[in-house]
Amino acid sequence: MKIFSLAVSLSALVGCHPARGQQPREPRLLDPVVGILDALQSSDLVALGEMHGLQEEADFVLTLLRDPRSAGVINDIVVEFGNVRYQPVIDRFIGGEQLPDSLVRLVWRNTTQIFVWDAPVYERFFREVRKINEGLAPSNRYRVLLGDPPIDWSASPDSMTWEHFIGLRAANYVEVTVREVLARHRKALLVAGTSHLTHSSGWPTGEGTEVWTLERKHHARVFVVLPHVGFLRGNDQLEGQLTSWPIPSLAVIKGSWLGQLWPELIYGPQSFEENGRTVRRFEGTSLERMADAYLYLGTRASLTRSRMPEGYYRNDPIYFGEILQRYQMMFGQPLDTVRRTRRRESAYFTEPGAIQE
């Protein structure tokens, strides 16, 4: 009766109602390392949607890669947080070569984005994978593939050039995955923002995500995992169904009450006007149409952002100057050098429980 009562009380929160006579069941819980490695036995790729700067998720990725069972099963990790221009640099660095920090940091600093990859979890990722590889046989070492387009900041691009490269982000990520993973018959963990790595965009055509393109145009088999970061409505009620789960857990959601939830509860409402009518994202769809599994790392209130070191930008004035110039070019207005940068340093990555934005 618990499941039936839950289905009734959450009827307003589901995207697609179950067939007549069927009641949604509880999700099947797995050890997440085992679940992901098992998924790679029947899939080409496991796509792990990332909530940017989420400390617990970044920790889990490293736990997965450190597990001796992962070596030789996961060959590559394709990341959003690195400029493909620097692939030779990161290959050398991950391979154990000694390189100056100033060169290695260009990998994540010189992308189409600003601020977000400065969270410490991203530099830590590259350094930890390098350490992991030191203890692995050469045939089992991980390769990190950079997915952001090859914008050249040394050429001082203007706003039109930057917008051009922004428009190439999805295509470049797919191209790298196809060329370096699928064409070479390797297996990969994809790590990018949650809006990039779902089976469907949630819009009526379903198009628009990197996973959709990999599946439909390149015939890849992709297992999609979304992290739990809380729900925008009914969070106390919904999270109450998760608090007994082990941390971490991987929940297989197809056919479950979780799989039938409306994706808007995670992504928020989005719509546009077309021919006098409102087209609403996620209309008539459900979470299980967008993902295969749900990674539970704790309740929303327990999750934390990666903490920026105090004075991160003030202590690196050359980089800070570059950030100011890029911000001016991107948005056509200067960045408040005191109020806004201090807010970035002290709040953007540090507020526990403030994962939804």
Short mmCIF file of C-alpha atoms in Angstrom, two decimals:
data_model
loop_
_atom_site.label_atom_id
_atom_site.label_comp_id
_atom_site.label_asym_id
_atom_site.label_seq_id
_atom_site.Cartn_x
_atom_site.Cartn_y
_atom_site.Cartn_z
CA MET A 1 0.00 0.00 0.00
CA LYS A 2 2.95 2.34 0.47
CA ILE A 3 3.65 2.46 -3.26
CA PHE A 4 -0.04 2.92 -4.09
CA SER A 5 -0.37 5.77 -1.59
CA LEU A 6 2.75 7.41 -2.97
CA ALA A 7 1.44 7.17 -6.53
CA VAL A 8 -1.84 8.80 -5.53
CA SER A 9 -0.26 11.61 -3.50
CA LEU A 10 2.27 12.39 -6.25
CA SER A 11 -0.18 12.23 -9.12
CA ALA A 12 0.36 15.92 -9.87
CA LEU A 13 4.13 15.43 -10.11
CA VAL A 14 4.37 12.64 -12.67
CA GLY A 15 4.93 13.29 -16.34
CA CYS A 16 3.26 10.17 -17.76
CA HIS A 17 0.78 8.12 -15.80
CA PRO A 18 1.30 4.34 -15.70
CA ALA A 19 -0.93 2.07 -17.74
CA ARG A 20 -4.29 1.16 -16.21
CA GLY A 21 -3.89 -1.45 -13.47
CA GLN A 22 -0.15 -0.87 -13.06
CA GLN A 23 1.28 0.69 -9.93
CA PRO A 24 4.78 2.18 -9.90
CA ARG A 25 7.31 0.17 -7.95
CA GLU A 26 10.31 1.22 -5.92
CA PRO A 27 13.52 1.82 -7.92
CA ARG A 28 16.03 -1.02 -7.95
CA LEU A 29 19.08 0.03 -5.91
CA LEU A 30 22.62 -0.95 -6.88
CA ASP A 31 26.11 -0.26 -5.68
CA PRO A 32 26.93 2.61 -8.06
CA VAL A 33 30.39 1.37 -9.03
CA VAL A 34 29.03 -2.09 -9.83
CA GLY A 35 26.01 -0.62 -11.59
CA ILE A 36 28.07 1.62 -13.86
CA LEU A 37 30.59 -1.10 -14.72
CA ASP A 38 27.79 -3.57 -15.42
CA ALA A 39 26.13 -0.98 -17.68
CA LEU A 40 29.32 -0.74 -19.72
CA GLN A 41 29.10 -4.45 -20.48
CA SER A 42 26.04 -3.81 -22.64
CA SER A 43 26.62 -0.13 -23.49
CA ASP A 44 29.34 1.79 -25.29
CA LEU A 45 29.14 4.79 -23.00
CA VAL A 46 27.94 5.72 -19.53
CA ALA A 47 26.89 9.37 -19.44
CA LEU A 48 27.08 10.91 -15.97
CA GLY A 49 25.30 14.25 -15.85
CA GLU A 50 27.23 16.69 -13.70
CA MET A 51 25.90 19.38 -11.41
CA HIS A 52 28.80 21.78 -11.81
CA GLY A 53 30.93 22.12 -8.70
CA LEU A 54 29.04 19.48 -6.72
CA GLN A 55 31.68 18.17 -4.32
CA GLU A 56 30.05 14.83 -3.60
CA GLU A 57 29.66 13.98 -7.28
CA ALA A 58 33.26 14.91 -8.03
CA ASP A 59 34.35 12.68 -5.15
CA PHE A 60 32.27 9.82 -6.50
CA VAL A 61 33.84 10.04 -9.97
CA LEU A 62 37.28 9.61 -8.42
CA THR A 63 36.02 6.75 -6.25
CA LEU A 64 34.81 5.05 -9.41
CA LEU A 65 38.12 5.53 -11.20
CA ARG A 66 40.17 4.41 -8.19
CA ASP A 67 38.24 1.16 -7.89
CA PRO A 68 40.46 -1.62 -9.30
CA ARG A 69 37.44 -3.13 -11.05
CA SER A 70 37.18 -0.04 -13.28
CA ALA A 71 40.64 -0.34 -14.83
CA GLY A 72 40.35 -1.91 -18.24
CA VAL A 73 36.56 -1.50 -18.30
CA ILE A 74 36.52 2.29 -18.54
CA ASN A 75 39.09 3.31 -21.14
CA ASP A 76 38.38 7.01 -21.53
CA ILE A 77 36.71 9.88 -19.67
CA VAL A 78 35.28 12.59 -21.95
CA VAL A 79 34.93 15.85 -20.01
CA GLU A 80 33.27 19.16 -20.74
CA PHE A 81 35.76 21.12 -18.64
CA GLY A 82 38.76 21.24 -20.99
CA ASN A 83 39.65 22.90 -24.30
CA VAL A 84 40.42 20.35 -27.01
CA ARG A 85 43.31 22.57 -28.21
CA TYR A 86 45.19 21.32 -25.17
CA GLN A 87 44.64 17.59 -25.72
CA PRO A 88 48.39 17.02 -26.29
CA VAL A 89 49.11 18.84 -23.03
CA ILE A 90 46.68 16.78 -20.98
CA ASP A 91 47.88 13.55 -22.63
CA ARG A 92 51.41 14.35 -21.55
CA PHE A 93 50.33 15.41 -18.06
CA ILE A 94 48.03 12.44 -17.41
CA GLY A 95 50.77 10.21 -18.81
CA GLY A 96 53.11 11.32 -16.01
CA GLU A 97 55.25 13.97 -17.70
CA GLN A 98 56.35 16.88 -15.52
CA LEU A 99 54.80 20.08 -16.87
CA PRO A 100 54.61 23.58 -15.37
CA ASP A 101 51.36 24.35 -13.57
CA SER A 102 50.94 27.47 -15.70
CA LEU A 103 50.68 25.29 -18.80
CA VAL A 104 48.43 22.60 -17.34
CA ARG A 105 45.93 25.13 -15.99
CA LEU A 106 45.29 26.47 -19.49
CA VAL A 107 43.38 23.22 -20.13
CA TRP A 108 40.38 24.28 -18.01
CA ARG A 109 40.99 28.02 -17.80
CA ASN A 110 41.00 28.66 -21.56
CA THR A 111 37.59 27.22 -22.43
CA THR A 112 34.49 28.93 -23.78
CA GLN A 113 33.33 29.36 -20.15
CA ILE A 114 34.53 31.58 -17.32
CA PHE A 115 34.45 31.05 -13.55
CA VAL A 116 32.77 27.64 -13.40
CA TRP A 117 35.83 25.42 -14.03
CA ASP A 118 37.87 27.37 -11.46
CA ALA A 119 36.17 25.32 -8.74
CA PRO A 120 38.94 23.16 -7.22
CA VAL A 121 37.27 19.85 -8.13
CA TYR A 122 38.27 20.25 -11.78
CA GLU A 123 42.00 20.73 -11.28
CA ARG A 124 41.85 17.98 -8.66
CA PHE A 125 40.24 15.63 -11.20
CA PHE A 126 43.16 15.87 -13.62
CA ARG A 127 45.78 15.54 -10.90
CA GLU A 128 44.07 12.56 -9.29
CA VAL A 129 43.66 10.70 -12.60
CA ARG A 130 47.37 11.23 -13.17
CA LYS A 131 48.08 9.63 -9.77
CA ILE A 132 45.70 6.74 -10.45
CA ASN A 133 47.42 6.03 -13.76
CA GLU A 134 50.79 5.75 -12.03
CA GLY A 135 49.57 2.57 -10.34
CA LEU A 136 48.00 0.98 -13.43
CA ALA A 137 49.44 -1.17 -16.18
CA PRO A 138 49.92 0.87 -19.39
CA SER A 139 47.09 -1.00 -21.13
CA ASN A 140 44.65 -0.08 -18.35
CA ARG A 141 45.49 3.59 -17.92
CA TYR A 142 42.72 6.11 -18.37
CA ARG A 143 42.79 8.68 -21.12
CA VAL A 144 41.05 11.99 -20.46
CA LEU A 145 39.50 13.52 -23.57
CA LEU A 146 38.72 17.23 -23.66
CA GLY A 147 35.34 18.16 -25.13
CA ASP A 148 35.18 21.96 -25.28
CA PRO A 149 35.77 23.62 -28.70
CA PRO A 150 39.27 24.89 -29.64
CA ILE A 151 38.84 28.60 -28.96
CA ASP A 152 42.19 30.41 -28.98
CA TRP A 153 42.25 33.10 -26.30
CA SER A 154 45.75 34.21 -27.32
CA ALA A 155 44.16 35.57 -30.53
CA SER A 156 41.91 37.91 -28.47
CA PRO A 157 38.63 36.73 -29.99
CA ASP A 158 35.72 39.14 -30.30
CA SER A 159 32.15 38.40 -29.20
CA MET A 160 31.14 36.97 -32.60
CA THR A 161 34.07 34.53 -32.53
CA TRP A 162 33.22 33.49 -28.97
CA GLU A 163 29.57 32.98 -29.89
CA HIS A 164 30.69 30.85 -32.83
CA PHE A 165 32.64 28.55 -30.53
CA ILE A 166 29.79 28.47 -28.00
CA GLY A 167 27.61 27.17 -30.81
CA LEU A 168 30.11 24.35 -31.45
CA ARG A 169 30.12 22.97 -27.90
CA ALA A 170 27.69 20.07 -28.41
CA ALA A 171 29.06 19.13 -31.83
CA ASN A 172 32.65 19.17 -30.62
CA TYR A 173 31.88 16.98 -27.62
CA VAL A 174 30.15 14.47 -29.90
CA GLU A 175 32.95 14.59 -32.47
CA VAL A 176 35.61 13.84 -29.85
CA THR A 177 33.56 10.94 -28.48
CA VAL A 178 32.94 9.44 -31.91
CA ARG A 179 36.52 9.83 -33.14
CA GLU A 180 38.41 8.84 -30.00
CA VAL A 181 36.04 6.34 -28.37
CA LEU A 182 33.44 4.80 -30.68
CA ALA A 183 35.64 4.57 -33.80
CA ARG A 184 38.35 2.87 -31.74
CA HIS A 185 35.90 0.45 -30.08
CA ARG A 186 36.69 1.75 -26.62
CA LYS A 187 34.43 2.36 -23.62
CA ALA A 188 34.03 5.73 -21.98
CA LEU A 189 32.56 7.63 -19.09
CA LEU A 190 31.04 10.89 -20.33
CA VAL A 191 31.01 13.76 -17.81
CA ALA A 192 29.17 16.98 -18.67
CA GLY A 193 26.33 19.13 -17.40
CA THR A 194 23.03 17.36 -16.82
CA SER A 195 21.32 19.24 -19.66
CA HIS A 196 23.83 17.79 -22.16
CA LEU A 197 23.62 14.13 -21.20
CA THR A 198 20.03 12.93 -21.45
CA HIS A 199 18.32 10.70 -24.01
CA SER A 200 16.01 13.55 -24.96
CA SER A 201 16.06 17.31 -24.59
CA GLY A 202 12.46 17.24 -23.37
CA TRP A 203 11.31 19.43 -26.25
CA PRO A 204 8.73 17.98 -28.68
CA THR A 205 11.36 16.92 -31.25
CA GLY A 206 13.56 15.33 -28.59
CA GLU A 207 16.64 16.68 -30.32
CA GLY A 208 19.37 18.80 -28.87
CA THR A 209 21.50 16.77 -26.47
CA GLU A 210 24.85 15.15 -27.07
CA VAL A 211 23.47 11.76 -26.01
CA TRP A 212 20.55 12.07 -28.45
CA THR A 213 23.02 12.74 -31.27
CA LEU A 214 25.32 9.87 -30.27
CA GLU A 215 22.39 7.46 -30.14
CA ARG A 216 20.43 8.55 -33.20
CA LYS A 217 23.19 9.54 -35.58
CA HIS A 218 26.10 7.36 -34.46
CA HIS A 219 24.19 4.33 -33.14
CA ALA A 220 25.93 4.44 -29.77
CA ARG A 221 24.47 2.57 -26.80
CA VAL A 222 24.40 5.03 -23.92
CA PHE A 223 23.43 4.46 -20.30
CA VAL A 224 22.44 7.80 -18.73
CA VAL A 225 22.86 8.60 -15.03
CA LEU A 226 21.55 11.77 -13.40
CA PRO A 227 22.65 12.93 -9.92
CA HIS A 228 20.14 13.72 -7.22
CA VAL A 229 20.30 17.38 -6.23
CA GLY A 230 16.79 17.82 -4.85
CA PHE A 231 13.41 18.65 -6.35
CA LEU A 232 12.00 22.08 -7.11
CA ARG A 233 8.55 21.14 -5.78
CA GLY A 234 7.54 18.60 -3.17
CA ASN A 235 11.14 18.09 -2.11
CA ASP A 236 10.41 17.07 1.47
CA GLN A 237 7.86 14.50 0.36
CA LEU A 238 9.96 13.12 -2.47
CA GLU A 239 13.25 13.05 -0.60
CA GLY A 240 11.48 11.28 2.22
CA GLN A 241 11.33 8.26 -0.10
CA LEU A 242 15.12 8.35 -0.57
CA THR A 243 16.50 8.87 2.92
CA SER A 244 16.63 5.15 3.68
CA TRP A 245 18.84 4.53 0.64
CA PRO A 246 22.54 3.80 1.19
CA ILE A 247 24.93 6.62 0.30
CA PRO A 248 25.96 6.30 -2.44
CA SER A 249 23.27 4.41 -4.36
CA LEU A 250 22.45 3.97 -8.03
CA ALA A 251 18.70 3.67 -8.62
CA VAL A 252 17.48 2.04 -11.84
CA ILE A 253 14.37 4.11 -12.50
CA LYS A 254 12.46 2.50 -15.37
CA GLY A 255 8.96 1.49 -14.27
CA SER A 256 9.40 3.08 -10.84
CA TRP A 257 7.64 6.04 -9.24
CA LEU A 258 10.92 7.95 -9.60
CA GLY A 259 11.08 7.23 -13.31
CA GLN A 260 7.55 8.56 -13.75
CA LEU A 261 8.30 11.94 -12.21
CA TRP A 262 7.99 15.06 -14.32
CA PRO A 263 11.50 16.25 -15.33
CA GLU A 264 10.43 19.83 -14.65
CA LEU A 265 10.80 18.98 -10.95
CA ILE A 266 14.55 18.82 -11.54
CA TYR A 267 15.16 21.22 -14.44
CA GLY A 268 12.49 23.83 -13.77
CA PRO A 269 9.82 25.19 -16.14
CA GLN A 270 10.81 26.23 -19.65
CA SER A 271 8.63 27.24 -22.59
CA PHE A 272 8.49 29.33 -25.75
CA GLU A 273 5.77 30.78 -27.96
CA GLU A 274 5.22 29.35 -31.43
CA ASN A 275 2.39 30.29 -33.80
CA GLY A 276 0.35 31.72 -30.97
CA ARG A 277 0.66 28.70 -28.69
CA THR A 278 2.91 27.91 -25.75
CA VAL A 279 5.32 25.01 -26.25
CA ARG A 280 6.31 23.68 -22.86
CA ARG A 281 9.39 21.61 -22.25
CA PHE A 282 8.84 18.14 -20.73
CA GLU A 283 5.13 18.18 -21.59
CA GLY A 284 3.88 14.58 -21.47
CA THR A 285 7.28 13.08 -20.71
CA SER A 286 8.87 11.52 -17.65
CA LEU A 287 12.28 11.16 -16.07
CA GLU A 288 12.72 7.59 -17.30
CA ARG A 289 12.54 8.82 -20.90
CA MET A 290 15.52 11.04 -20.25
CA ALA A 291 17.71 8.84 -18.06
CA ASP A 292 18.25 5.23 -17.02
CA ALA A 293 19.48 5.68 -13.46
CA TYR A 294 19.66 8.16 -10.62
CA LEU A 295 22.76 8.66 -8.49
CA TYR A 296 21.93 9.34 -4.84
CA LEU A 297 24.72 10.99 -2.86
CA GLY A 298 22.63 12.40 -0.03
CA THR A 299 19.76 14.82 0.53
CA ARG A 300 19.76 18.27 -0.99
CA ALA A 301 20.55 19.89 2.36
CA SER A 302 23.64 17.69 2.79
CA LEU A 303 25.18 18.40 -0.63
CA THR A 304 27.95 20.97 -0.96
CA ARG A 305 29.72 23.06 -3.54
CA SER A 306 33.44 22.82 -4.16
CA ARG A 307 34.99 25.64 -2.14
CA MET A 308 37.02 28.32 -3.87
CA PRO A 309 40.26 29.16 -2.04
CA GLU A 310 40.16 32.53 -0.32
CA GLY A 311 41.49 35.23 -2.64
CA TYR A 312 41.70 32.88 -5.64
CA TYR A 313 41.43 35.68 -8.20
CA ARG A 314 43.07 38.41 -6.14
CA ASN A 315 46.17 36.24 -5.73
CA ASP A 316 46.46 35.66 -9.49
CA PRO A 317 46.15 39.17 -10.97
CA ILE A 318 47.24 38.20 -14.50
CA TYR A 319 44.53 35.54 -14.79
CA PHE A 320 42.04 37.84 -13.07
CA GLY A 321 42.79 40.54 -15.65
CA GLU A 322 42.10 38.05 -18.43
CA ILE A 323 38.79 37.11 -16.81
CA LEU A 324 37.77 40.77 -16.65
CA GLN A 325 38.54 41.23 -20.35
CA ARG A 326 36.64 38.10 -21.31
CA TYR A 327 33.63 39.08 -19.25
CA GLN A 328 33.54 42.52 -20.90
CA MET A 329 33.74 40.92 -24.35
CA MET A 330 31.12 38.24 -23.64
CA PHE A 331 28.48 40.36 -21.96
CA GLY A 332 29.26 43.89 -23.12
CA GLN A 333 29.67 45.27 -19.61
CA PRO A 334 32.42 45.31 -16.99
CA LEU A 335 32.50 42.97 -14.07
CA ASP A 336 32.32 44.63 -10.66
CA THR A 337 35.82 43.79 -9.46
CA VAL A 338 34.93 43.89 -5.76
CA ARG A 339 31.34 42.90 -5.15
CA ARG A 340 30.81 40.34 -7.90
CA THR A 341 34.18 38.55 -7.76
CA ARG A 342 34.01 38.28 -3.97
CA ARG A 343 30.52 36.82 -4.32
CA ARG A 344 31.89 34.31 -6.82
CA GLU A 345 34.70 33.34 -4.46
CA SER A 346 32.78 33.21 -1.19
CA ALA A 347 29.27 32.13 -2.17
CA TYR A 348 28.91 30.63 -5.60
CA PHE A 349 30.70 27.39 -4.75
CA THR A 350 30.20 27.26 -1.01
CA GLU A 351 26.55 27.36 -0.03
CA PRO A 352 25.51 23.95 1.32
CA GLY A 353 22.07 22.98 0.16
CA ALA A 354 22.10 25.66 -2.55
CA ILE A 355 22.57 23.23 -5.41
CA GLN A 356 19.53 24.29 -7.44
CA GLU A 357 20.11 27.47 -9.45
#
